[in-house]
Every structure is written in structure tokens, then in C-alpha cells.
PDB file of C-alpha atoms and ligand atoms in Angstrom:
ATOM      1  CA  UNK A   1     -57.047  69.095  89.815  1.00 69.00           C
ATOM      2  CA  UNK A   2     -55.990  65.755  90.766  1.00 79.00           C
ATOM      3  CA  UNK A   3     -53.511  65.272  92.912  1.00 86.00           C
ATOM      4  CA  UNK A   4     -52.740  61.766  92.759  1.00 88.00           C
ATOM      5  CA  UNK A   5     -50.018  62.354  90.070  1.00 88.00           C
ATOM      6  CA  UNK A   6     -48.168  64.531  92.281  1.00 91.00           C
ATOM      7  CA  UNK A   7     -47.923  62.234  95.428  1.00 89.00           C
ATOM      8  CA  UNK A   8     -46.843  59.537  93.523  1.00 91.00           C
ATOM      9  CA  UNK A   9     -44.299  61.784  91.603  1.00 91.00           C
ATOM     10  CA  UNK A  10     -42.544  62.535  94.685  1.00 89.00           C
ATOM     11  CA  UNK A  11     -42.421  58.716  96.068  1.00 89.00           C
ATOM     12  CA  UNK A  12     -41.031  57.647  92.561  1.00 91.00           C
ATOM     13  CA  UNK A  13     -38.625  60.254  92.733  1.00 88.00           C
ATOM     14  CA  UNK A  14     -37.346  59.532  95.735  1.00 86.00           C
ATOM     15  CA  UNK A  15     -37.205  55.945  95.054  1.00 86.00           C
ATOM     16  CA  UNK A  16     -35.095  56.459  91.727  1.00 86.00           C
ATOM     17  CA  UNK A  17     -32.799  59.000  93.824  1.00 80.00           C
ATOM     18  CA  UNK A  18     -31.899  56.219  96.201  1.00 80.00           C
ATOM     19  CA  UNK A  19     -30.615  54.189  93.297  1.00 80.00           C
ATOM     20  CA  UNK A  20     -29.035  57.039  91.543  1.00 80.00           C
ATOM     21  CA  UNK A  21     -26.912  58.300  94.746  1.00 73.00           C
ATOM     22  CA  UNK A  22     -23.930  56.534  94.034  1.00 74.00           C
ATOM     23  CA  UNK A  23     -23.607  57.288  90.330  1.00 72.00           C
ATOM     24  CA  UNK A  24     -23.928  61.145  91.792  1.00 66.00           C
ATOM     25  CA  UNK A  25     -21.109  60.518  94.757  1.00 63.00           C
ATOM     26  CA  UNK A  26     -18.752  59.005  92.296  1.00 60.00           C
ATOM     27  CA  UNK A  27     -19.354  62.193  89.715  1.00 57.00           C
ATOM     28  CA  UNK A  28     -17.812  64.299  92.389  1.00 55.00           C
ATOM     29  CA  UNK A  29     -15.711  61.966  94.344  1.00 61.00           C
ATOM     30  CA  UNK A  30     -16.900  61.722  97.896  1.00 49.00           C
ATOM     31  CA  UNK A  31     -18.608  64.854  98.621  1.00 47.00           C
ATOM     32  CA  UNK A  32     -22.100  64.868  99.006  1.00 49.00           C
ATOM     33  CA  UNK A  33     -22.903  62.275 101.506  1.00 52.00           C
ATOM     34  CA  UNK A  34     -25.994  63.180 103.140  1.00 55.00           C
ATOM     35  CA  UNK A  35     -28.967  62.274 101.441  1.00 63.00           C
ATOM     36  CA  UNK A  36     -31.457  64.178 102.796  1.00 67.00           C
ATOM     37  CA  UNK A  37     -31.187  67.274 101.519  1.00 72.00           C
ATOM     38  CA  UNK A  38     -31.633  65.390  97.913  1.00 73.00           C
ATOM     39  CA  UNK A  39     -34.489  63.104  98.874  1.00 73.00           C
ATOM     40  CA  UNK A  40     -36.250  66.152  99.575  1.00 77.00           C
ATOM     41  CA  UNK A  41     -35.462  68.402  96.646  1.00 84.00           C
ATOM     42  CA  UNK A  42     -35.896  65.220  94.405  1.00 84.00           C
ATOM     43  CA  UNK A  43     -39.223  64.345  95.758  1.00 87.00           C
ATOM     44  CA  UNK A  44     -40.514  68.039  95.291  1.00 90.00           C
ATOM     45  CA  UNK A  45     -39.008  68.273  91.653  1.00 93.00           C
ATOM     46  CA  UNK A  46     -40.357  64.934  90.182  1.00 94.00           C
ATOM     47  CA  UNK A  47     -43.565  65.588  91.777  1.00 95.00           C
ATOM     48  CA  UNK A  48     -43.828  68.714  89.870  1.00 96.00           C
ATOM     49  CA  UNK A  49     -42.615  67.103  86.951  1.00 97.00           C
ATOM     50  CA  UNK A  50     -45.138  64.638  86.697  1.00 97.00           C
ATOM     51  CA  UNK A  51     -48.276  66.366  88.474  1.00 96.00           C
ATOM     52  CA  UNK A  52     -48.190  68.860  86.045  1.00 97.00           C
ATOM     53  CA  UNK A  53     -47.497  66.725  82.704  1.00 97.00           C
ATOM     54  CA  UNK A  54     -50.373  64.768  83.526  1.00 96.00           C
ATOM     55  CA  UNK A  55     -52.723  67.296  84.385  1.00 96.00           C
ATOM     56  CA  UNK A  56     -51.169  68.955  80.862  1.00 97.00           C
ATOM     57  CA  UNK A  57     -52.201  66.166  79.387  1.00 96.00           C
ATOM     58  CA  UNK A  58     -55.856  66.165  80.966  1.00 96.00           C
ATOM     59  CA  UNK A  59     -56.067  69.568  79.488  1.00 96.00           C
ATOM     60  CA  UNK A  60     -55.203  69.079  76.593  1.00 97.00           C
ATOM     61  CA  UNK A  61     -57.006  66.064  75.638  1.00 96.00           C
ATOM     62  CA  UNK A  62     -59.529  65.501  78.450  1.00 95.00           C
ATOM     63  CA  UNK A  63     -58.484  61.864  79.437  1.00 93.00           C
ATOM     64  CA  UNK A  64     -57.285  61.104  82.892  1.00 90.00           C
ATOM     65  CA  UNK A  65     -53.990  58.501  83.679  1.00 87.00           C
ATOM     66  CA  UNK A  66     -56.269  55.633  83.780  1.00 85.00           C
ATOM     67  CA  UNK A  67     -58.251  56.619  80.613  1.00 90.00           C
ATOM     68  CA  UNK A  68     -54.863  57.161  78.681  1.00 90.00           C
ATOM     69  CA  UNK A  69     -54.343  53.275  78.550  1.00 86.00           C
ATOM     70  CA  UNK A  70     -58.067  53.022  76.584  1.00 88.00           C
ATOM     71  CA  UNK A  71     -57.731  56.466  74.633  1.00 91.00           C
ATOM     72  CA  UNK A  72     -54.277  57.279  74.061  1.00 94.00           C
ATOM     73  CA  UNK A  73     -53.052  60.539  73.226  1.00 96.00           C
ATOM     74  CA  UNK A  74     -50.708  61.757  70.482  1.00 97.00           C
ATOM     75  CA  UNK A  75     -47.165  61.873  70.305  1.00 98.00           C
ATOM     76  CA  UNK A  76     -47.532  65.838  69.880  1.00 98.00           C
ATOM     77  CA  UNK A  77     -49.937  66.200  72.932  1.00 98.00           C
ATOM     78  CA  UNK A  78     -47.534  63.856  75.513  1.00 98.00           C
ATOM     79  CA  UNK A  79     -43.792  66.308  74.162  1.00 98.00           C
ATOM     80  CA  UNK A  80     -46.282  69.127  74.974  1.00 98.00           C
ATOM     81  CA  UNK A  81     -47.204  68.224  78.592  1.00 98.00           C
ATOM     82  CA  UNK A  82     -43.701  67.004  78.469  1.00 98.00           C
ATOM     83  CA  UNK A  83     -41.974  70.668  77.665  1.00 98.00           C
ATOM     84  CA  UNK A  84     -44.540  71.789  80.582  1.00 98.00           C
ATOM     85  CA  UNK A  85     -43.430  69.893  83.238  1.00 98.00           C
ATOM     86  CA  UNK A  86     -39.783  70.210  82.131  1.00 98.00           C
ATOM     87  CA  UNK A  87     -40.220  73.758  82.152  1.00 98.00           C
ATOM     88  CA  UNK A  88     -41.696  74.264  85.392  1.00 97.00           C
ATOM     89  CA  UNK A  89     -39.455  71.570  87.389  1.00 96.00           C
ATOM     90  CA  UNK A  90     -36.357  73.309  85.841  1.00 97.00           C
ATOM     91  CA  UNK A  91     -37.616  76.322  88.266  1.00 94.00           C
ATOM     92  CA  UNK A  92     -38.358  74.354  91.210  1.00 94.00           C
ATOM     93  CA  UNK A  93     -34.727  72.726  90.814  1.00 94.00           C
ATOM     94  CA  UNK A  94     -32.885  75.909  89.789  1.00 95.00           C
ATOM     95  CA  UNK A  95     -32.018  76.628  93.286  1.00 94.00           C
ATOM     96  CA  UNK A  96     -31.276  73.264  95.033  1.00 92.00           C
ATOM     97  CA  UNK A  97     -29.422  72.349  91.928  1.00 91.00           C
ATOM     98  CA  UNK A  98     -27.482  75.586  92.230  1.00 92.00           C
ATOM     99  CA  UNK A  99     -27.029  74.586  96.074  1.00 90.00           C
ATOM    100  CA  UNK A 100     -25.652  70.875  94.989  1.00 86.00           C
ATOM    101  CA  UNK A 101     -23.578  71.977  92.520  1.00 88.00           C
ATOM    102  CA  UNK A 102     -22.219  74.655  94.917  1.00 89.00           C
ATOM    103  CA  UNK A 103     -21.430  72.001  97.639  1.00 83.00           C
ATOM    104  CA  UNK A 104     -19.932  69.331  95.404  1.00 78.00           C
ATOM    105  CA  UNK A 105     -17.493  71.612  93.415  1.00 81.00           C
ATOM    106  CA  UNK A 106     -15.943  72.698  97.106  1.00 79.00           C
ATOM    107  CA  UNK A 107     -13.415  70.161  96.813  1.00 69.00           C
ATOM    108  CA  UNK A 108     -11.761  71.152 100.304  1.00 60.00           C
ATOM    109  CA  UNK A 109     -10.974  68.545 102.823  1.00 56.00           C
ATOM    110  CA  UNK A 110     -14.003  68.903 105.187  1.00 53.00           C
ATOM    111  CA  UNK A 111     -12.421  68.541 108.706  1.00 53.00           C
ATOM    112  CA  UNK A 112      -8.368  68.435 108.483  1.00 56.00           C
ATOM    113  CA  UNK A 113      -6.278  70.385 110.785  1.00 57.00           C
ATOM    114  CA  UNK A 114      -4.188  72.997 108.960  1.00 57.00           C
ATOM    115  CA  UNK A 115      -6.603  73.124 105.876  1.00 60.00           C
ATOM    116  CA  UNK A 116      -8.753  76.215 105.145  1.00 67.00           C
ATOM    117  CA  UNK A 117     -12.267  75.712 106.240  1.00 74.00           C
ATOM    118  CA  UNK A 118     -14.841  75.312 103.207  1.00 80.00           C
ATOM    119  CA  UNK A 119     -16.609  78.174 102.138  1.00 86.00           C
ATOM    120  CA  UNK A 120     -20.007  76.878 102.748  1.00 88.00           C
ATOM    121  CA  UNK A 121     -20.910  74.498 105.948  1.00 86.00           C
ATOM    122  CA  UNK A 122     -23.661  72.241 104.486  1.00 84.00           C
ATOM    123  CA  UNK A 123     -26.713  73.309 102.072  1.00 86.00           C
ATOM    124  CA  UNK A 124     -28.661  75.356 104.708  1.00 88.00           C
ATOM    125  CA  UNK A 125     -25.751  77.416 105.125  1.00 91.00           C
ATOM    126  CA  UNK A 126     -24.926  77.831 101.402  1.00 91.00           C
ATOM    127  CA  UNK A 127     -28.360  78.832 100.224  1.00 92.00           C
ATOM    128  CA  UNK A 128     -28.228  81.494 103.350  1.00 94.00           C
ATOM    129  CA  UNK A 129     -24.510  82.757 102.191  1.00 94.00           C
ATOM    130  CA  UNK A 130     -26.017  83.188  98.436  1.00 93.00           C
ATOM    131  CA  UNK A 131     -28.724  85.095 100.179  1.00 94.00           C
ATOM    132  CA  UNK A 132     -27.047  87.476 101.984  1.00 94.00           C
ATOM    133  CA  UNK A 133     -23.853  87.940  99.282  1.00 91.00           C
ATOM    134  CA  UNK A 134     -26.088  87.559  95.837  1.00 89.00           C
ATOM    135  CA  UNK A 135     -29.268  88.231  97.102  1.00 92.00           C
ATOM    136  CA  UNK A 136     -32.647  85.904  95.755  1.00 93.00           C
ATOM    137  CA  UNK A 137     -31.877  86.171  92.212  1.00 92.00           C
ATOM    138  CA  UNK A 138     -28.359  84.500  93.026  1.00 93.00           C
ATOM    139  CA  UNK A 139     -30.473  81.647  94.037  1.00 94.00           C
ATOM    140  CA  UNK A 140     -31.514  81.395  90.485  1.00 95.00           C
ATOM    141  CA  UNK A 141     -27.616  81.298  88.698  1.00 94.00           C
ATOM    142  CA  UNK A 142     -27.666  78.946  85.705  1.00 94.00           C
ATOM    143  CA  UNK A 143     -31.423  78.842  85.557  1.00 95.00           C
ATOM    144  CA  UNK A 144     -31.477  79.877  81.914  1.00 95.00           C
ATOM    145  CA  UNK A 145     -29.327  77.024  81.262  1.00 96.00           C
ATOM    146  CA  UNK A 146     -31.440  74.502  83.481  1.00 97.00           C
ATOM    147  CA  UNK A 147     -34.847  75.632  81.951  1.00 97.00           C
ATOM    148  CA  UNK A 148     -33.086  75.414  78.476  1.00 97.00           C
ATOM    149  CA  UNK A 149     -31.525  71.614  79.575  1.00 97.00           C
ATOM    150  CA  UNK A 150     -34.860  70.818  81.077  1.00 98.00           C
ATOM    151  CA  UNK A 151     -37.738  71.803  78.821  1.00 98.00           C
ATOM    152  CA  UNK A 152     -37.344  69.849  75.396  1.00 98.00           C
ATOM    153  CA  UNK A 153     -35.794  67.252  77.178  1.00 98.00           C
ATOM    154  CA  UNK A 154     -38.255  66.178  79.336  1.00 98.00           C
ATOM    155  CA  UNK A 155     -40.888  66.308  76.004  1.00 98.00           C
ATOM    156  CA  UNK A 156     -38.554  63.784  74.883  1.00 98.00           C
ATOM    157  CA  UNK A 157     -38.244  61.756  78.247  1.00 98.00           C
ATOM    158  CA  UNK A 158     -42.322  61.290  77.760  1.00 98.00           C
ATOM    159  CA  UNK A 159     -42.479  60.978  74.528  1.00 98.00           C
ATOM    160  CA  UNK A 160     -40.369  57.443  74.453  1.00 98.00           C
ATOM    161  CA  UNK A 161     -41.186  56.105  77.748  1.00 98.00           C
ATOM    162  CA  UNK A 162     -44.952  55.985  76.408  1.00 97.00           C
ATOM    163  CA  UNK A 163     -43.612  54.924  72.567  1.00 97.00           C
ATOM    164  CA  UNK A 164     -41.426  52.259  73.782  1.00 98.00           C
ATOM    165  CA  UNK A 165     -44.602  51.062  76.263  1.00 97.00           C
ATOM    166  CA  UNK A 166     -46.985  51.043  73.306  1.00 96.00           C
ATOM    167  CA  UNK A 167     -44.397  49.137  71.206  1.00 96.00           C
ATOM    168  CA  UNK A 168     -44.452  46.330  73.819  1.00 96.00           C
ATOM    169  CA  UNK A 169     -47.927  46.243  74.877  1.00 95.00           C
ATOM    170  CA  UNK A 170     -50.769  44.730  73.326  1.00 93.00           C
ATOM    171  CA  UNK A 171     -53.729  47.752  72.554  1.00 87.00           C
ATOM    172  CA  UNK A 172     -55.494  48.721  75.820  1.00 83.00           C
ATOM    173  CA  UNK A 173     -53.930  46.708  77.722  1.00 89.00           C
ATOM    174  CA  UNK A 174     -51.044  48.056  80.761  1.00 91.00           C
ATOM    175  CA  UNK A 175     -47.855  47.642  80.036  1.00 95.00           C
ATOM    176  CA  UNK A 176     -45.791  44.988  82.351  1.00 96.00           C
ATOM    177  CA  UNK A 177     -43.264  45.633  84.999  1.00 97.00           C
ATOM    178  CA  UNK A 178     -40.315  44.493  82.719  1.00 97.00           C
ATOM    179  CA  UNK A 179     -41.972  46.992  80.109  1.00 98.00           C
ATOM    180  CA  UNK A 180     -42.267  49.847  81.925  1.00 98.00           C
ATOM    181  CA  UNK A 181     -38.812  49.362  83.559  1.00 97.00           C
ATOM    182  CA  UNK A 182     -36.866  49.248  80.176  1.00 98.00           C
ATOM    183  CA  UNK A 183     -39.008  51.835  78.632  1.00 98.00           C
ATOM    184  CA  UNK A 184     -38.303  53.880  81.844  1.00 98.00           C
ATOM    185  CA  UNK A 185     -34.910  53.153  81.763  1.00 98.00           C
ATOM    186  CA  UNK A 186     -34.304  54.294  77.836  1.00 98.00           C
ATOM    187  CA  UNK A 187     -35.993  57.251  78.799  1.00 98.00           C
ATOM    188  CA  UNK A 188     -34.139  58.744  81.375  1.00 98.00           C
ATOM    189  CA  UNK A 189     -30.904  57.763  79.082  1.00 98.00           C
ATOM    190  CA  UNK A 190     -32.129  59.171  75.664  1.00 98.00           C
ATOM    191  CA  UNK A 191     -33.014  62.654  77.582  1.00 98.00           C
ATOM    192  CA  UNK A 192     -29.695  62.681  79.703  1.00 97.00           C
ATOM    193  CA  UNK A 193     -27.278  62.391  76.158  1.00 96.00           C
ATOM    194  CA  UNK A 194     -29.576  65.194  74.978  1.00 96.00           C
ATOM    195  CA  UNK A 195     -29.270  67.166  77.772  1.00 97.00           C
ATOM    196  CA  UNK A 196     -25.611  66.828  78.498  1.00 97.00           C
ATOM    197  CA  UNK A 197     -24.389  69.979  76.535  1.00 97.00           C
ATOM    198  CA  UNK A 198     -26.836  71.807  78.056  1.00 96.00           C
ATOM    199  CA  UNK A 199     -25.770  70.553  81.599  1.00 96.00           C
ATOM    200  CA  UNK A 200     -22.067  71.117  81.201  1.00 96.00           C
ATOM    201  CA  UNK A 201     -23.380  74.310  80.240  1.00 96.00           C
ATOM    202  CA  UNK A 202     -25.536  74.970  83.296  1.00 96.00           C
ATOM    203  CA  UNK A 203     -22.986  73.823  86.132  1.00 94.00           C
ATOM    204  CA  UNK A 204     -20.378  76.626  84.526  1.00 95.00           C
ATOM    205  CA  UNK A 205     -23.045  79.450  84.825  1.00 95.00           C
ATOM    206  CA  UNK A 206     -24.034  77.794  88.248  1.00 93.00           C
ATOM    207  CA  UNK A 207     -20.534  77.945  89.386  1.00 91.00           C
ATOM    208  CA  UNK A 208     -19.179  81.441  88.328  1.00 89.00           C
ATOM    209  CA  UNK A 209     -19.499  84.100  90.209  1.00 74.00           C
ATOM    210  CA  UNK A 210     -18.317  82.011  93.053  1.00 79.00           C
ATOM    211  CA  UNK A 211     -14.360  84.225  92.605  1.00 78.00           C
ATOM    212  CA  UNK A 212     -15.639  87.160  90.146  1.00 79.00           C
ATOM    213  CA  UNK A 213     -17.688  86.638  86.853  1.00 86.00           C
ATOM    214  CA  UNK A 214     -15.766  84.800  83.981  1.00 91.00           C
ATOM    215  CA  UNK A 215     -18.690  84.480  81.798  1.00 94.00           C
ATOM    216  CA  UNK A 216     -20.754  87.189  80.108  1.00 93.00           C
ATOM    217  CA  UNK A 217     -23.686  84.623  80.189  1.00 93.00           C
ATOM    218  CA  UNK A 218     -24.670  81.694  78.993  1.00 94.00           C
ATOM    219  CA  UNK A 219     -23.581  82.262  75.120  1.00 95.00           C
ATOM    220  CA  UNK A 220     -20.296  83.794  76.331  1.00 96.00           C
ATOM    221  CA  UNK A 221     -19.952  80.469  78.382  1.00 97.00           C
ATOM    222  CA  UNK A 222     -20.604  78.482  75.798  1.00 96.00           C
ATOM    223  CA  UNK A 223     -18.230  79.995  73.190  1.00 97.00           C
ATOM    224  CA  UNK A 224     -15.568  80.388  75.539  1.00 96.00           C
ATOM    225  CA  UNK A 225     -15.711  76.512  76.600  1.00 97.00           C
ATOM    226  CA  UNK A 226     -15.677  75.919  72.577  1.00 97.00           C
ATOM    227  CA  UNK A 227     -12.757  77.685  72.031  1.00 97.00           C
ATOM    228  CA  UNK A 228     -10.798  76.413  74.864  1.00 97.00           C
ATOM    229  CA  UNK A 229     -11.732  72.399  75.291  1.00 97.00           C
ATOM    230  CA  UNK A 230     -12.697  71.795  71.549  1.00 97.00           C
ATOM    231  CA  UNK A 231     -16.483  70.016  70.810  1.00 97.00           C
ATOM    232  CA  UNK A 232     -15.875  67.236  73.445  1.00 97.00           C
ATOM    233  CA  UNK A 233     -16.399  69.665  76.543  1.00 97.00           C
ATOM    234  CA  UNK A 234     -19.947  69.226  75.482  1.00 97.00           C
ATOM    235  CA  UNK A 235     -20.088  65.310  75.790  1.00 96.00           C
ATOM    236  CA  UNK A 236     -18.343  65.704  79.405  1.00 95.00           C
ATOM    237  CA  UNK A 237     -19.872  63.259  81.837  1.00 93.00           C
ATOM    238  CA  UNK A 238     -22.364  61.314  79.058  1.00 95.00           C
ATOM    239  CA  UNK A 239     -21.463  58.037  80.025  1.00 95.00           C
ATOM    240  CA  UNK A 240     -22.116  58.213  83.762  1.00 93.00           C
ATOM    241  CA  UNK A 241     -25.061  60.416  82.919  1.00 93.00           C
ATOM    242  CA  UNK A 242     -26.392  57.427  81.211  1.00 95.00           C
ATOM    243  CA  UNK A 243     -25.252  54.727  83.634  1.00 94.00           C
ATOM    244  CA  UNK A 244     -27.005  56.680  86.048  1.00 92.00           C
ATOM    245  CA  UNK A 245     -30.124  57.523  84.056  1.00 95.00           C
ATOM    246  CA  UNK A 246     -31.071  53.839  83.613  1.00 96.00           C
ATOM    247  CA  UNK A 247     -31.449  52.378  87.084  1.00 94.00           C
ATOM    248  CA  UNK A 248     -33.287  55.435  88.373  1.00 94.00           C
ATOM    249  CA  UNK A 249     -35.491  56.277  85.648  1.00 96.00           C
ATOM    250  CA  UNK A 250     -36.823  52.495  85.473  1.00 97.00           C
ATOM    251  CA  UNK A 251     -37.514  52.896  89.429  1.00 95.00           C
ATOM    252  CA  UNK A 252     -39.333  55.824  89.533  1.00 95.00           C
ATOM    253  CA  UNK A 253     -41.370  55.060  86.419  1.00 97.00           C
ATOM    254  CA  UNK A 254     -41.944  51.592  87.983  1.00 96.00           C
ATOM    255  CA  UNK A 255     -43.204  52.772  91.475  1.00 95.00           C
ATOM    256  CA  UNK A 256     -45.130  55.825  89.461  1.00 95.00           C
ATOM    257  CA  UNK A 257     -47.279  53.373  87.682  1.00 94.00           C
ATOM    258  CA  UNK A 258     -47.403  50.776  90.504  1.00 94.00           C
ATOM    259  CA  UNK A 259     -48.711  53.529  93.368  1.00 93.00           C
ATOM    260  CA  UNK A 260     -51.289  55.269  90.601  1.00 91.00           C
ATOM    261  CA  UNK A 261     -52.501  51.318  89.986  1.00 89.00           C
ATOM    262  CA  UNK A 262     -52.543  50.798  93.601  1.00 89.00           C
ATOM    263  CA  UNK A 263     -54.460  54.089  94.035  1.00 84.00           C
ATOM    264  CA  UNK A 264     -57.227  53.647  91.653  1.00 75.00           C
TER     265      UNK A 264
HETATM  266  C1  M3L B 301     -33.896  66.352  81.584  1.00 92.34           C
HETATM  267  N1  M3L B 301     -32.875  65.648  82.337  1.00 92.34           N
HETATM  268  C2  M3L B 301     -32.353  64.584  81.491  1.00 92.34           C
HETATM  269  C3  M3L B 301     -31.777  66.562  82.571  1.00 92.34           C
HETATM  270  C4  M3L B 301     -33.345  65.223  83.613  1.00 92.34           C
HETATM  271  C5  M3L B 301     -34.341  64.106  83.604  1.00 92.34           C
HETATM  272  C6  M3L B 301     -34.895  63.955  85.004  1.00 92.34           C
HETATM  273  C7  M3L B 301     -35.273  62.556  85.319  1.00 92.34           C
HETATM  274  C8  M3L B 301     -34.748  62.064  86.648  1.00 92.34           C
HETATM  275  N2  M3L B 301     -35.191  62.872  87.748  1.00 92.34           N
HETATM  276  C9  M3L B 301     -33.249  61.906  86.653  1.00 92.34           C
HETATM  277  O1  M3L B 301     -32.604  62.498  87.511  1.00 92.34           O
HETATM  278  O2  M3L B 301     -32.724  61.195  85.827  1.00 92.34           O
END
């Protein structure tokens, strides 16, 4: 299996987080500082994510990266390997996500005298709390949600990076730097607006629990947000999703093809 797909997954993902950081610190205001704990979980994820869409994609139509530039495959064959990867990063995230989501919705002033100390001390501690009080399946809260967020998405994430780089790039030829950066870019922000519902949904499921369970699951969730915040509570956070998903989509995309071209 090669294995070049997955190093440079987790460098490009770590290079997009870097960008992406303050978009995420402003979502929650402050809390989150360390980086880390994200650089790490990031890496791992992406390198999932595209390890195992490209060796999908070898699979399914015997053609390595660098033959895929000669031989391209179809649209159906790239949301396939797509769906894959999406599917099987959404487990490898379901718990770190659960973790940052955890840590950024504690909103309690960190050190001030007379406050009440914060339920969890950092993410070591967190993940070890879920442990002892939910057990290993607490790990996984939400990860219906995630997988259901992550799966078609990501199809679509691949599907229109490579459409947008064929658009721009004459036949057999590799697309440029400025071409791989806005298709990167368009990529991340076409599959963030069509995961937002999904990821509204996902950081309520990840969240209860937390002070008794308000939600029956996810459908519960998702009826119950309906009825109370009207169609819009599925649009929250869209815009920044998108600011975000632009500057670190076109990075890791970027340094993906660069290190694979530098590798070859
Ligand atoms: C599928 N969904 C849009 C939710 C995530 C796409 C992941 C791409 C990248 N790691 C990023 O954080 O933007």
C-alpha cells in the first residue's frame, strides 16, 4: 500500500491547521490556545483522509497519484474514494473532536480567584474524565452525526478540487500553484456550507450529556433545535466556516501536491 499519501496528508494538514487556528479561536472566543493538541489530531485525521482516498482510488481504478494526471478517473470513482476517506476520518476525529468541543464550550474563566474551577483541566484530562464517568463509548458522543457530516461531504470536497483543477489545466498536464490553491480553497468552502447542518447538529449531541441527556438522539436533536430556533439554527456559523475553509484548504492541498511532486 503506498504510504506516501499518508505522510504527506498529515504535513498538509498540519500546515492548513496553522492557518485555520485563528478562525477556530475566534469561533469560541479565546479558549483553545494551545495548539498542540490540534496539530496532532489534525495531522492524524487528514492523513487518514487522504491515504485512504487515494489508495480508494488505486483500487478502484488501478492508477497511482502520479498516473491520475495521464489517466484520469471519473467523477463517480473520485466521490467514492471521497465518501471512504470521509467515512473513516469521521472515526479517527470522533473523539478529539468530542474532546475540542468539550474544552471550548467550558466557557469558565480559567484561573480567577473566587470562580469555580473548570470541569476539565486541559484535553488529557477531559478524555480521562469521559473515561472514567462515560466509559469508551462516551468517547464516541456525536459520532453518528460526525460520520453523517463527514462522509458525503468529503465525496464532494474531492470531487471539485479535481473538477475545478481539470477546468484550469491544459490535458495531462499538472495543475499550477495558483490552480490548485483556488481549487483547494473552493473545496474546503463548498463541503463546509454542506456540512454545516450536520455540524450544528454534531456539537449538540457532542455536548449533551455533559448535565443529564436533553436529546433522545440525533433526530430528537434535530427536531427539537427546529422547533425551538426556526430553519436558521442550521446555517449557524456558515460564514466563518467558510472564511476559515478557504485559507486552509488551499494550504494543505498546496503542500499535498507539492511534497507528493517533491517525493516522486
Ligand atoms: C467535511 N468537512 C467540511 C466537515 C470537513 C472538511 C475537512 C477539511 C479540512 N481538514 C478542514 O478542516 O477544513
Amino acid at each position: 500500500m503506498p504510504v506516501e499519501e499518508f505522510v504527506a496528508g498529515w504535513i498538509s494538514g498540519a500546515v492548513g491547521l496553522v492557518l485555520g487556528h485563528p478562525f477556530d479561536t475566534v469561533k469560541v472566543l479565546g479558549f483553545f490556545k494551545g495548539m498542540s493538541f490540534p496539530i496532532a489530531s489534525v495531522a492524524l485525521v487528514n492523513s487518514v483522509l487522504f491515504g485512504v482516498y487515494s489508495n480508494t482510488l488505486l483500487a478502484l481504478t488501478a492508477t497511482s497519484h502520479q498516473e491520475r494526471r495521464a489517466q484520469p478517473p471519473s467523477y463517480t470513482n473520485i466521490f467514492i474514494a471521497g465518501c471512504t476517506g470521509g467515512l473513516l476520518q469521521a472515526y479517527c476525529l470522533a473523539p478529539f473532536d468530542l474532546i475540542k468541543v468539550r474544552l471550548q464550550n467550558q466557557t469558565e474563566p480559567r484561573m480567577q480567584i473566587g470562580s469555580s474551577t473548570p470541569r476539565y483541566r486541559g484535553p488529557v484530562h477531559c478524555a480521562a474524565s469521559i473515561l472514567k464517568e462515560e466509559g469508551p463509548q462516551g468517547l464516541f458522543r456525536g459520532s453518528w452525526a460526525l460520520v453523517l457530516r463527514d462522509t458525503p461531504t468529503l465525496g464532494m470536497y474531492f470531487v471539485t478540487y479535481e473538477g475545478l483543477c481539470r477546468q484550469y489545466t491544459p490535458e495531462g498536464q499538472n495543475p499550477s500553484s495558483a490552480t490548485v490553491l483556488v481549487a483547494g480553497g473552493f473545496a474546503g468552502i463548498a463541503s463546509w456550507i454542506t456540512a454545516t447542518p450536520f455540524d450544528v447538529i454534531k456539537s449538540r449531541m457532542q455536548m449533551d450529556g455533559l448535565k443529564g441527556r436533553k436529546y433522545g438522539g440525533m433526530l430528537d436533536c434535530m427536531a427539537s433545535s427546529f422547533r425551538q430556533e426556526g430553519i436558521g439554527v442550521f446555517f449557524k456559523g456558515m460564514t466563518l466556516n467558510s472564511a476559515r475553509a478557504f485559507p486552509v484548504n488551499a494550504a494543505t492541498f498546496l503542500s499535498y501536491e507539492y511534497l507528493l511532486r517533491l517525493w516522486r
